[in-house]
Short mmCIF file of C-alpha atoms (C1' of nucleotides) in Angstrom, two decimals:
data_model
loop_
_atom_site.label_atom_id
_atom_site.label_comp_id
_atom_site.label_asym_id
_atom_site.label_seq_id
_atom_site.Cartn_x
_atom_site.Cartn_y
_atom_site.Cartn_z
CA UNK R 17 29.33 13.42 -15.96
CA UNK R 18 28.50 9.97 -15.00
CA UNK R 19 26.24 9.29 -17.66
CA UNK R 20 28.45 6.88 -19.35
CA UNK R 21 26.37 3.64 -17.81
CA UNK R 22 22.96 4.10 -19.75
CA UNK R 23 21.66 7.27 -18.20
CA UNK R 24 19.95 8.39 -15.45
CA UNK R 25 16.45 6.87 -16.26
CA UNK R 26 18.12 3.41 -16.17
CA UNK R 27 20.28 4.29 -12.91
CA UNK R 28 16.76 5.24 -11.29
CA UNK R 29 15.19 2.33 -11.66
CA UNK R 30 18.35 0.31 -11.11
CA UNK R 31 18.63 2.37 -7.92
CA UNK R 32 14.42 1.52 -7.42
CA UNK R 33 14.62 -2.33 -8.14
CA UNK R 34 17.68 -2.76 -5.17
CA UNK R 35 16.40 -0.39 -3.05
CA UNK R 36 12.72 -2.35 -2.90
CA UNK R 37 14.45 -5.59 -3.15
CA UNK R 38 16.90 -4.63 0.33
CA UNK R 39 14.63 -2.53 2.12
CA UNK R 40 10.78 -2.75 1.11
CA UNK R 41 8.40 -0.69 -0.61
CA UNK R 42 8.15 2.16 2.01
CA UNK R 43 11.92 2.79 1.28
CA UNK R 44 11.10 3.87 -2.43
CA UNK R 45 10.45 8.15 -1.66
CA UNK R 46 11.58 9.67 -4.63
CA UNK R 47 13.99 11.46 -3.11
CA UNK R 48 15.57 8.94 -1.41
CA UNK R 49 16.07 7.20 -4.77
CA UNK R 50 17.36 10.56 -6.41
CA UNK R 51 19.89 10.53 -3.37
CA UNK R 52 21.07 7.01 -4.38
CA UNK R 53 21.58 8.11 -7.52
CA UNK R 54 23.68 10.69 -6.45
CA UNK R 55 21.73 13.38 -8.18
CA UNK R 56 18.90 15.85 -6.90
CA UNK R 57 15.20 15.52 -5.84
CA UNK R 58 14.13 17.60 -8.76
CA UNK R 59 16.23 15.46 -11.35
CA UNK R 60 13.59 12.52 -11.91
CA UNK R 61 11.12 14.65 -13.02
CA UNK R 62 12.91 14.92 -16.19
CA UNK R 63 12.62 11.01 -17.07
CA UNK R 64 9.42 10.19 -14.67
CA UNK R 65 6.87 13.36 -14.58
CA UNK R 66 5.55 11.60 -11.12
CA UNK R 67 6.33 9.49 -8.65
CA UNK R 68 3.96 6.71 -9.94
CA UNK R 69 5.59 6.79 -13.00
CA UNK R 70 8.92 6.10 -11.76
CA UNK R 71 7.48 3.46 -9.30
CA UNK R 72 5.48 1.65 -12.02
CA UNK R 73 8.87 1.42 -14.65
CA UNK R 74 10.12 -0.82 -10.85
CA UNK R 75 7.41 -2.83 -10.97
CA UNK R 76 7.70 -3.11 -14.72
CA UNK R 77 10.99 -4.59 -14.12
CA UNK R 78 8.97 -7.07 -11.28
CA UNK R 79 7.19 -8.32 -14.18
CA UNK R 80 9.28 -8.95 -16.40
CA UNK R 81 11.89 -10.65 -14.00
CA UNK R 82 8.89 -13.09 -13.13
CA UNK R 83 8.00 -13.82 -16.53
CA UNK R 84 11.70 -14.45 -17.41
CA UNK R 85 12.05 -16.68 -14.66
CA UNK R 86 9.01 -18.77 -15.76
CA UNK R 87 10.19 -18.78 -19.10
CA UNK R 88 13.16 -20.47 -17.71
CA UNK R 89 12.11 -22.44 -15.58
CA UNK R 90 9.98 -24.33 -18.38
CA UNK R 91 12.57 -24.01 -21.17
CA UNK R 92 12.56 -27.08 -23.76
CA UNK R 93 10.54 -28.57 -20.89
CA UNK R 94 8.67 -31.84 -22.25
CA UNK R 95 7.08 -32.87 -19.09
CA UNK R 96 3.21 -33.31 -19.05
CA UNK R 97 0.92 -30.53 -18.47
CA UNK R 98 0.18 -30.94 -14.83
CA UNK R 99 3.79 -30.63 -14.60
CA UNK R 100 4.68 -27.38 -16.16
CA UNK R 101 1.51 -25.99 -14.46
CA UNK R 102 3.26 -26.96 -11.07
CA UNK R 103 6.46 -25.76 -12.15
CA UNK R 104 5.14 -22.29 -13.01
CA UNK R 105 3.12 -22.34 -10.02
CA UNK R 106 6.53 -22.64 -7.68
CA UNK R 107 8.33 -20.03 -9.77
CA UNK R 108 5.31 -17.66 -8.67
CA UNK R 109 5.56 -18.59 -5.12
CA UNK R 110 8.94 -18.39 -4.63
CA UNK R 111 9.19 -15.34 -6.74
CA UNK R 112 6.50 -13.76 -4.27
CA UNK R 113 8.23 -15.20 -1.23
CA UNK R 114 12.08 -14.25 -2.27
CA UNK R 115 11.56 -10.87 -3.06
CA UNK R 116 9.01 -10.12 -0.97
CA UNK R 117 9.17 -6.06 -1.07
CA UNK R 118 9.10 -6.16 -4.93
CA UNK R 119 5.88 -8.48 -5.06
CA UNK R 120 4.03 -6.78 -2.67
CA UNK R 121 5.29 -3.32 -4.93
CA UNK R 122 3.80 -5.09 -8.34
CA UNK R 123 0.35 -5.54 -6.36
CA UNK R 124 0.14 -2.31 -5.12
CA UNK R 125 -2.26 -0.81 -7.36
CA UNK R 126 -2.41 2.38 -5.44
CA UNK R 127 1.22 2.92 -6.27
CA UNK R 128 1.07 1.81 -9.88
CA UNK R 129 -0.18 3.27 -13.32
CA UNK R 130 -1.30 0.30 -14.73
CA UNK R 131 -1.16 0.93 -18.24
CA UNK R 132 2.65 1.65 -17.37
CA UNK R 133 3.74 -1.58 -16.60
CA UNK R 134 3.75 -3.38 -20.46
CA UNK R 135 1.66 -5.91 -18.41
CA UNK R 136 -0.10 -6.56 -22.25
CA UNK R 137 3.93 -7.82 -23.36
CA UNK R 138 4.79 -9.27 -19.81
CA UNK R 139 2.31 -10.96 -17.94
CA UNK R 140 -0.86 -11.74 -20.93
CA UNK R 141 1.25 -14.32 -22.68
CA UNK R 142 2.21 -16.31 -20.01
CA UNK R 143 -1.20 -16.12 -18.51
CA UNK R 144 -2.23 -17.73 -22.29
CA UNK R 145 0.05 -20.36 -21.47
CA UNK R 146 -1.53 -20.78 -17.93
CA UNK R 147 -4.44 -21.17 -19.91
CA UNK R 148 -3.94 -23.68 -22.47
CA UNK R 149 -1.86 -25.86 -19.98
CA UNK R 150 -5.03 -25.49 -17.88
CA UNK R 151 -7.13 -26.08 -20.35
CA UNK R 152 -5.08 -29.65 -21.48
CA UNK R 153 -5.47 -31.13 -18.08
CA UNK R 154 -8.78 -30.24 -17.43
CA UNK R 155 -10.61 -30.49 -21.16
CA UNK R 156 -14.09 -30.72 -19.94
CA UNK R 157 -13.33 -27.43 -17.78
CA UNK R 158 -14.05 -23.80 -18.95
CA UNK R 159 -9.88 -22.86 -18.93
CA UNK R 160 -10.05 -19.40 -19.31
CA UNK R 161 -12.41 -19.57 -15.80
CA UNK R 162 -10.04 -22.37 -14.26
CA UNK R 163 -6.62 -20.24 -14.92
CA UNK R 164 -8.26 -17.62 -13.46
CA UNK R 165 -9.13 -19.12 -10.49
CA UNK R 166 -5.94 -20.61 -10.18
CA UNK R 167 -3.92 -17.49 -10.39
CA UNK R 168 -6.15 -16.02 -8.02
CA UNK R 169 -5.19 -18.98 -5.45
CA UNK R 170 -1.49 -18.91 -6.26
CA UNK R 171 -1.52 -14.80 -5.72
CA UNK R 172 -4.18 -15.32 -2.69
CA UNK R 173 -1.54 -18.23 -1.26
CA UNK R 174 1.34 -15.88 -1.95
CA UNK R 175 -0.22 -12.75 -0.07
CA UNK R 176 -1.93 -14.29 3.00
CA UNK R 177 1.61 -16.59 3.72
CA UNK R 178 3.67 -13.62 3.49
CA UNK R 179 1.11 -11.98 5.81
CA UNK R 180 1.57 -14.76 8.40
CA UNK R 181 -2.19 -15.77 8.47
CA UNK R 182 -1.76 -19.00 6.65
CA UNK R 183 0.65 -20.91 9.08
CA UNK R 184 -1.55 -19.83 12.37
CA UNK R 185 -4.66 -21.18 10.59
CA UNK R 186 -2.71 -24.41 8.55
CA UNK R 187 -0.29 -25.05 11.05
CA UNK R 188 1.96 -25.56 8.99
CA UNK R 189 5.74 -24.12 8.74
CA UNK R 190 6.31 -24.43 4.89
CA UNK R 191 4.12 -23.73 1.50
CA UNK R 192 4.99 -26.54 -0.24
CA UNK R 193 1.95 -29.04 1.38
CA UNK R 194 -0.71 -25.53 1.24
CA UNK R 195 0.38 -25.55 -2.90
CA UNK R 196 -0.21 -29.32 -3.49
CA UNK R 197 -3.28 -28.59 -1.91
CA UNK R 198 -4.57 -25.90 -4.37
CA UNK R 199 -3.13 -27.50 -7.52
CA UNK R 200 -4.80 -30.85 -6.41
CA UNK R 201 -8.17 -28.92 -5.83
CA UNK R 202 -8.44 -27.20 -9.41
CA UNK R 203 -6.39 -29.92 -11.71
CA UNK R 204 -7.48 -33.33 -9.81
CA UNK R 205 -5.54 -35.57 -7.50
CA UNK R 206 -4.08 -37.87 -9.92
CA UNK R 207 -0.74 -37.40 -10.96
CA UNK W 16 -17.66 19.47 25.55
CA UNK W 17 -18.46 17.64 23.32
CA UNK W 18 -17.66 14.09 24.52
CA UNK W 19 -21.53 13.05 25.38
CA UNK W 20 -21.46 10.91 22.23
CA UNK W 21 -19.43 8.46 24.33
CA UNK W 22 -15.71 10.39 23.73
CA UNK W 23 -13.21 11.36 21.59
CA UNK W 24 -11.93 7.72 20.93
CA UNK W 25 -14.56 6.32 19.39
CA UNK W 26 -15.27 9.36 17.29
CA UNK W 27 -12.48 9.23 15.90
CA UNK W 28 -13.08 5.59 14.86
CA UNK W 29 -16.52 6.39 13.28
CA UNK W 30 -14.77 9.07 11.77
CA UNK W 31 -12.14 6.66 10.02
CA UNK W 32 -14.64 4.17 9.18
CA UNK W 33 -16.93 6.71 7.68
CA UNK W 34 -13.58 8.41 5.90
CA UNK W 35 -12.10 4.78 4.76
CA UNK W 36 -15.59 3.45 3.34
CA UNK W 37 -16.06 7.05 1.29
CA UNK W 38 -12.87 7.90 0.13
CA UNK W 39 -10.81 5.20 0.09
CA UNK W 40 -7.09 3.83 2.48
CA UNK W 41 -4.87 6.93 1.40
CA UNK W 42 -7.55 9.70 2.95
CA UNK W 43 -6.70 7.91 6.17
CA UNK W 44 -4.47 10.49 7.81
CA UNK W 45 -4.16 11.53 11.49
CA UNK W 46 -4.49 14.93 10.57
CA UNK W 47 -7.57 14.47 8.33
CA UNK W 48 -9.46 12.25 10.96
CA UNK W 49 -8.55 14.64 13.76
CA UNK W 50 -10.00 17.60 11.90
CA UNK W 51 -13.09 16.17 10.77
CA UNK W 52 -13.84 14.75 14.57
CA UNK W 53 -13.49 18.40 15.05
CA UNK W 54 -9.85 18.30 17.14
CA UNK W 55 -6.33 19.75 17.07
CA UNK W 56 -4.17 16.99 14.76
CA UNK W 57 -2.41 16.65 18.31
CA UNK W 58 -5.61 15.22 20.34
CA UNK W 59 -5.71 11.83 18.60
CA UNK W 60 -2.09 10.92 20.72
CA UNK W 61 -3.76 11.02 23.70
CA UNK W 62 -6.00 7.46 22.83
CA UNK W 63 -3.62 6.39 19.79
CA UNK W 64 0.37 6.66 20.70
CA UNK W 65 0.46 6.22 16.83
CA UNK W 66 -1.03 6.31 13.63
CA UNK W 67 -0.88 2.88 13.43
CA UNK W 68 -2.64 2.21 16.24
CA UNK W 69 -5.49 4.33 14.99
CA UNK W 70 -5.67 2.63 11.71
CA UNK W 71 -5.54 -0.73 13.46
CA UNK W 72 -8.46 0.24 15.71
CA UNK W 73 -10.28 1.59 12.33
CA UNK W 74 -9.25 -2.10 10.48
CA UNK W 75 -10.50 -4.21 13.65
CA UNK W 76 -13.80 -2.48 13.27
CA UNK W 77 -13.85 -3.76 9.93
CA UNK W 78 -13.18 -7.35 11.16
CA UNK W 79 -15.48 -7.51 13.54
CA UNK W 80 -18.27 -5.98 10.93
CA UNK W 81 -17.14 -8.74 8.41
CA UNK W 82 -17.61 -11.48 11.26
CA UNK W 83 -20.93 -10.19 12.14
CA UNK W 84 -22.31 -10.52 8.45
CA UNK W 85 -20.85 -13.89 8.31
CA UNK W 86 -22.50 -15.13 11.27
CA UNK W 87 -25.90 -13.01 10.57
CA UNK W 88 -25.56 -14.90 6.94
CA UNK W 89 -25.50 -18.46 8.88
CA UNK W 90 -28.28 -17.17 11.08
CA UNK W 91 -29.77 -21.09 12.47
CA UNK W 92 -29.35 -21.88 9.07
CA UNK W 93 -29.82 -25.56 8.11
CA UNK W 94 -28.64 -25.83 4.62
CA UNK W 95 -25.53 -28.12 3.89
CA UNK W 96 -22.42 -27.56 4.75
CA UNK W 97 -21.26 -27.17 1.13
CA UNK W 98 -24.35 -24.67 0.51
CA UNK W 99 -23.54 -22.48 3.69
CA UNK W 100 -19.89 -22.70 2.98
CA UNK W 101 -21.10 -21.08 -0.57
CA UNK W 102 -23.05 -18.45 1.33
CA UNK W 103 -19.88 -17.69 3.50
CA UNK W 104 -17.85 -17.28 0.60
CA UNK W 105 -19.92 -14.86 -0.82
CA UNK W 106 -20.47 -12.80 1.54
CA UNK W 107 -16.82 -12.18 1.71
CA UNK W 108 -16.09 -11.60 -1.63
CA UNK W 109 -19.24 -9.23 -1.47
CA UNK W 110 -17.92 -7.09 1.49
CA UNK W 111 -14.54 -7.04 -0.19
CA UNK W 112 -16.39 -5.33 -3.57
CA UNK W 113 -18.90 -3.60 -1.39
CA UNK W 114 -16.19 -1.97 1.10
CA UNK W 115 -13.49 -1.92 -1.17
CA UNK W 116 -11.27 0.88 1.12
CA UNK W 117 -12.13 -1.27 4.42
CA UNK W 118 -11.24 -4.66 2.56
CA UNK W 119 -7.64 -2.69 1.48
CA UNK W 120 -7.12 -1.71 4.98
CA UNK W 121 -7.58 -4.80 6.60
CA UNK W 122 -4.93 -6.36 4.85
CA UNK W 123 -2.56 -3.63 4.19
CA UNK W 124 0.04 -5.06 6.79
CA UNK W 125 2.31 -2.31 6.84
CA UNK W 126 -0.46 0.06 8.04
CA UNK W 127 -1.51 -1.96 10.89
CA UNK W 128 -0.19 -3.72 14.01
CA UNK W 129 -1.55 -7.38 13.69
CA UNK W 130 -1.73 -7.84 17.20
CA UNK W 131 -4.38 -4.80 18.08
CA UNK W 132 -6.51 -6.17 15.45
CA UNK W 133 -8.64 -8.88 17.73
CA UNK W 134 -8.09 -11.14 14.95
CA UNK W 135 -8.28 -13.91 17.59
CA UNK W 136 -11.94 -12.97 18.51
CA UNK W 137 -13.24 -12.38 15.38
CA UNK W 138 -11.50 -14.08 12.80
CA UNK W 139 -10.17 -17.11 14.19
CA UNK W 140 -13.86 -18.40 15.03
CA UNK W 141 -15.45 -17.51 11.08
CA UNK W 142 -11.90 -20.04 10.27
CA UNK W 143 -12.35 -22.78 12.73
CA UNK W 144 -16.39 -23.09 11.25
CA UNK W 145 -15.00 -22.62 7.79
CA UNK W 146 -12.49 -25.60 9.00
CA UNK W 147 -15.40 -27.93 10.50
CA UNK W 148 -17.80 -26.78 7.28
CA UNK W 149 -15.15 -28.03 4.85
CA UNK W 150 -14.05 -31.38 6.90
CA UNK W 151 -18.06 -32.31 6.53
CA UNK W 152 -17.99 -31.89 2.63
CA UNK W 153 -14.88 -33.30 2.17
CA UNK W 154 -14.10 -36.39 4.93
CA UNK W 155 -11.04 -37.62 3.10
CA UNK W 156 -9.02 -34.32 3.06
CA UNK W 157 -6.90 -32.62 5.10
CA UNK W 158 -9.45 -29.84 6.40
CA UNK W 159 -6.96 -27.11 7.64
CA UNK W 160 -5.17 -27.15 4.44
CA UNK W 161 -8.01 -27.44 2.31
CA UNK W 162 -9.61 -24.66 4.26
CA UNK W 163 -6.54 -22.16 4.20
CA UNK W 164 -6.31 -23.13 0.73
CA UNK W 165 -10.01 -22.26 0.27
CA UNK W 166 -9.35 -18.48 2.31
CA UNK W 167 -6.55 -17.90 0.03
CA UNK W 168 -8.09 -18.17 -2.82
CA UNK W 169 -11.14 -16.25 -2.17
CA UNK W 170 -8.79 -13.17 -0.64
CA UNK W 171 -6.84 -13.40 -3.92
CA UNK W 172 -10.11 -13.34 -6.13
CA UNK W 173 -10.99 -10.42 -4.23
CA UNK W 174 -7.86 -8.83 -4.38
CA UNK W 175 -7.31 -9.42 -8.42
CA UNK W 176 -11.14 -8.87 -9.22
CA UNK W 177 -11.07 -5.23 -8.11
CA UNK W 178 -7.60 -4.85 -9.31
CA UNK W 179 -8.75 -5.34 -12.08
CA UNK W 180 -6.82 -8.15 -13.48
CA UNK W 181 -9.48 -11.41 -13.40
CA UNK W 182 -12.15 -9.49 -15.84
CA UNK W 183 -9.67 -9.04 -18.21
CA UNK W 184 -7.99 -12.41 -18.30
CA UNK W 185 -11.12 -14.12 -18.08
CA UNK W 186 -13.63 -12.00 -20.18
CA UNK W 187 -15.93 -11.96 -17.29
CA UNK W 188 -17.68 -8.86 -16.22
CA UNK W 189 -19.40 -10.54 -12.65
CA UNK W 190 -17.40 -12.61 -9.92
CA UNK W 191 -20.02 -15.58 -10.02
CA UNK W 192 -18.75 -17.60 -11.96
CA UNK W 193 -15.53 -17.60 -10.71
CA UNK W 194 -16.32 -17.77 -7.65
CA UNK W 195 -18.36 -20.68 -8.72
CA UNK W 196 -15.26 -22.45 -10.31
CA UNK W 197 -13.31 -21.70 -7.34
CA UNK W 198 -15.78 -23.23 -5.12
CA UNK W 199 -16.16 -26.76 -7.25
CA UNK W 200 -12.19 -27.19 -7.14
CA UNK W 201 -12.41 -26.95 -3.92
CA UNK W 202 -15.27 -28.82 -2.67
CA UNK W 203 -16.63 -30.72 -5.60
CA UNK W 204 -19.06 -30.16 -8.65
CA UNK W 205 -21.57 -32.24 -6.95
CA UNK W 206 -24.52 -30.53 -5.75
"C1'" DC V 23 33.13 30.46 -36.15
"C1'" DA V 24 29.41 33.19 -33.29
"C1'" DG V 25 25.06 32.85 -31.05
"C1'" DG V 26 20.52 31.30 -29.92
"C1'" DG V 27 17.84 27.39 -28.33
"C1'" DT V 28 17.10 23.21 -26.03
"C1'" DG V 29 17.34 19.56 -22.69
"C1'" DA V 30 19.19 17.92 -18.17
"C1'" DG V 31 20.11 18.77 -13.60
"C1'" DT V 32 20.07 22.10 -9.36
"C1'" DA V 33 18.01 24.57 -5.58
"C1'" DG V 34 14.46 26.51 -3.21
"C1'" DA V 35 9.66 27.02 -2.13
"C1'" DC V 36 5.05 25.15 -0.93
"C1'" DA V 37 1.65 22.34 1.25
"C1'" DC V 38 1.16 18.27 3.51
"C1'" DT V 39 2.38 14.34 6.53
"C1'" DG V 40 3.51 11.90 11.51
"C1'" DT V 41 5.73 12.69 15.69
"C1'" DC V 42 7.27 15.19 19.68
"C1'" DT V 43 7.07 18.75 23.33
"C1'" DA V 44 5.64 22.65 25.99
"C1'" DC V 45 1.48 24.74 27.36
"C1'" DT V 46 -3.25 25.47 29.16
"C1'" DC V 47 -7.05 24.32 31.83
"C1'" DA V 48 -11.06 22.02 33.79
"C1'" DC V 49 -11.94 18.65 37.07
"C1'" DC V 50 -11.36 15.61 41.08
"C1'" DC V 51 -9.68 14.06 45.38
"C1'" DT V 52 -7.69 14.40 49.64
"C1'" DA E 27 -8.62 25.25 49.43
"C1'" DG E 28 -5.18 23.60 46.56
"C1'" DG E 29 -2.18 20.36 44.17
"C1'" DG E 30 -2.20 16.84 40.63
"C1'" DT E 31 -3.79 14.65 36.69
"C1'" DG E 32 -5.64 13.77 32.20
"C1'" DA E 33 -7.31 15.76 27.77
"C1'" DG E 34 -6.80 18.83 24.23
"C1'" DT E 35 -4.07 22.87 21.91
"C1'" DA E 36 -0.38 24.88 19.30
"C1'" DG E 37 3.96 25.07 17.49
"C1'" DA E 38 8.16 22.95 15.97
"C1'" DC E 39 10.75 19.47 13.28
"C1'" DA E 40 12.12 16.37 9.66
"C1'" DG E 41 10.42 14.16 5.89
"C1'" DT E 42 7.53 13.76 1.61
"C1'" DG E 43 5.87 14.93 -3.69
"C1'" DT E 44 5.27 18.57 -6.72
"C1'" DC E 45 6.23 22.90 -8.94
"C1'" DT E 46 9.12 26.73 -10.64
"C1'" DA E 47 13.04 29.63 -11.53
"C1'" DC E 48 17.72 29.08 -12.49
"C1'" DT E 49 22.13 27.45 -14.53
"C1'" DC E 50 24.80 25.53 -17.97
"C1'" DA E 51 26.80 22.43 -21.41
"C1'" DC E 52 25.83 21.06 -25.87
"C1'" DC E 53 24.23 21.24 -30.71
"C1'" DC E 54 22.54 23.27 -34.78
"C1'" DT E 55 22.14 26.77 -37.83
"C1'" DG E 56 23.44 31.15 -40.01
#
DNA sequence: CAGGGTGAGTAGACACTGTCTACTCACCCT
DNA sequence: AGGGTGAGTAGACAGTGTCTACTCACCCTG
């Protein structure tokens, strides 16, 4: 009947990605997402055999927002190395920060089938990028270890500021001096 | 009748700790706990208005456990302050591996009320001597920030090392050497 | 054009969860 | 001696994810 806007698979996760976005993670039951949808409980079962399943095509969508907005963010960027690493690094943190019920949903690996969420088209290239950017400021470093250890401290920053520890322990009220911090510590002080 | 063993309350923490470190954050339910302490699923009310309260009690037991090994770690150790900030660094990414359910607990915020979690008398100390540790090594920087950048990025390697994510992107199949990378942005490749 | 098959959605059941409430009942204190 | 209190029991309730039997429109083939 109401089929005529893509189908229900896309109207799920449509209904998934606003829902998480407005109210959290703990709002995405099934059939509370089957009820936005304006269908039954039983009817996802026909697009998503599970619950994971349908969760991990939101994430999905997580991902692929994030790498988009990276993407962007660089464009026909010609700005140095250090730069483009400390662009991507705010479009991670504000990503994280903005939509804070979808990030946390992305990380929850409990909730997620990884091999779901086309993390190998999503997430692996820009993490090559993270790389060879990493690996252009810092050419004595081993990059692949580096851009490891930076994502690590971008997704460590990310989780610990949403959680509140980081401004009882910094003192401070904004993210911003906490991420010039951690780029300074792995890509050196000069600029 | 059973309540020489010092009463239901704490049973029914040994009983989550025992339950969280075996079989992992989502075994963690009232009624689970209550019937392997040996109770109606009703009893645990009477020392936990909530199950939130319960897990929190569970989590701060982790806490304090993680402070302890810190602090046993230190011992009147005399190294450097760069070496024993290594040896505090390790031993929490090596609790996080070790105890991978407790480590998920403790910072699963939506399971736990932050303020029944002692944080202040266990935490906040291991920070303020992770604070003074890296103000020694590092006189010209700003110690707090350096310090919650520092946490953060140990509490994201654990998080994305037993996600999975690091060993992949990195080719790595032990934490050391990230964790040695990690520590030389941070506090210098001097030795 | 008739009729069988298939795929999508419905509706109800099941076991499980956390919370709440009425109840028992041993124990203690005046 | 007897009332009150605190701890634990047992049942109800709404909510969850999964499974199964069912309807029913649609298409494809004969």
């Amino acid at each position: 009947m109401s089929e005529h806007d893509g189908g229900l698979r896309a109207r799920l996760i449509d209904v998934g990605v606003d829902l998480v976005t407005a109210e959290g993670v703990q709002a995405l039951s099934l059939r509370e997402i089957a009820r936005r949808a304006g269908v039954s409980h039983g009817a996802p079962r026909r697009h998503f055999p599970t619950h994971l399943e349908l969760l991990s095509a939101i994430a999905r969508r997580g991902f692929e927002d994030l790498a988009a907005l990276g993407a962007a963010a660089l464009g026909d960027d010609t700005a140095s190395p250090r730069d483009r690493l400390a662009t991507l690094a705010r479009v991670y943190l504000d990503f994280a920060l903005t939509h804070r019920g979808m990030h946390e949903l992305m990380f929850r690996h409990d909730l997620l089938r990884s091999d779901s969420l086309g993390l190998r088209e999503t997430s692996l290239p820009v993490f090559a990028l993270l790389t060879d950017l990493v690996g252009r400021v810092r050419p004595d470093a081993d990059a692949r270890l580096l851009a490891g250890s930076l994502l690590a401290q971008l997704h460590g920053i990310a989780q610990l500021w949403t959680w509140g520890s980081l401004q009882l322990t910094t003192g401070a009220d904004d993210v911003e001096p906490l991420l010039r911090t951690a780029l300074d510590a792995h890509l050196g002080t000069e600029r």
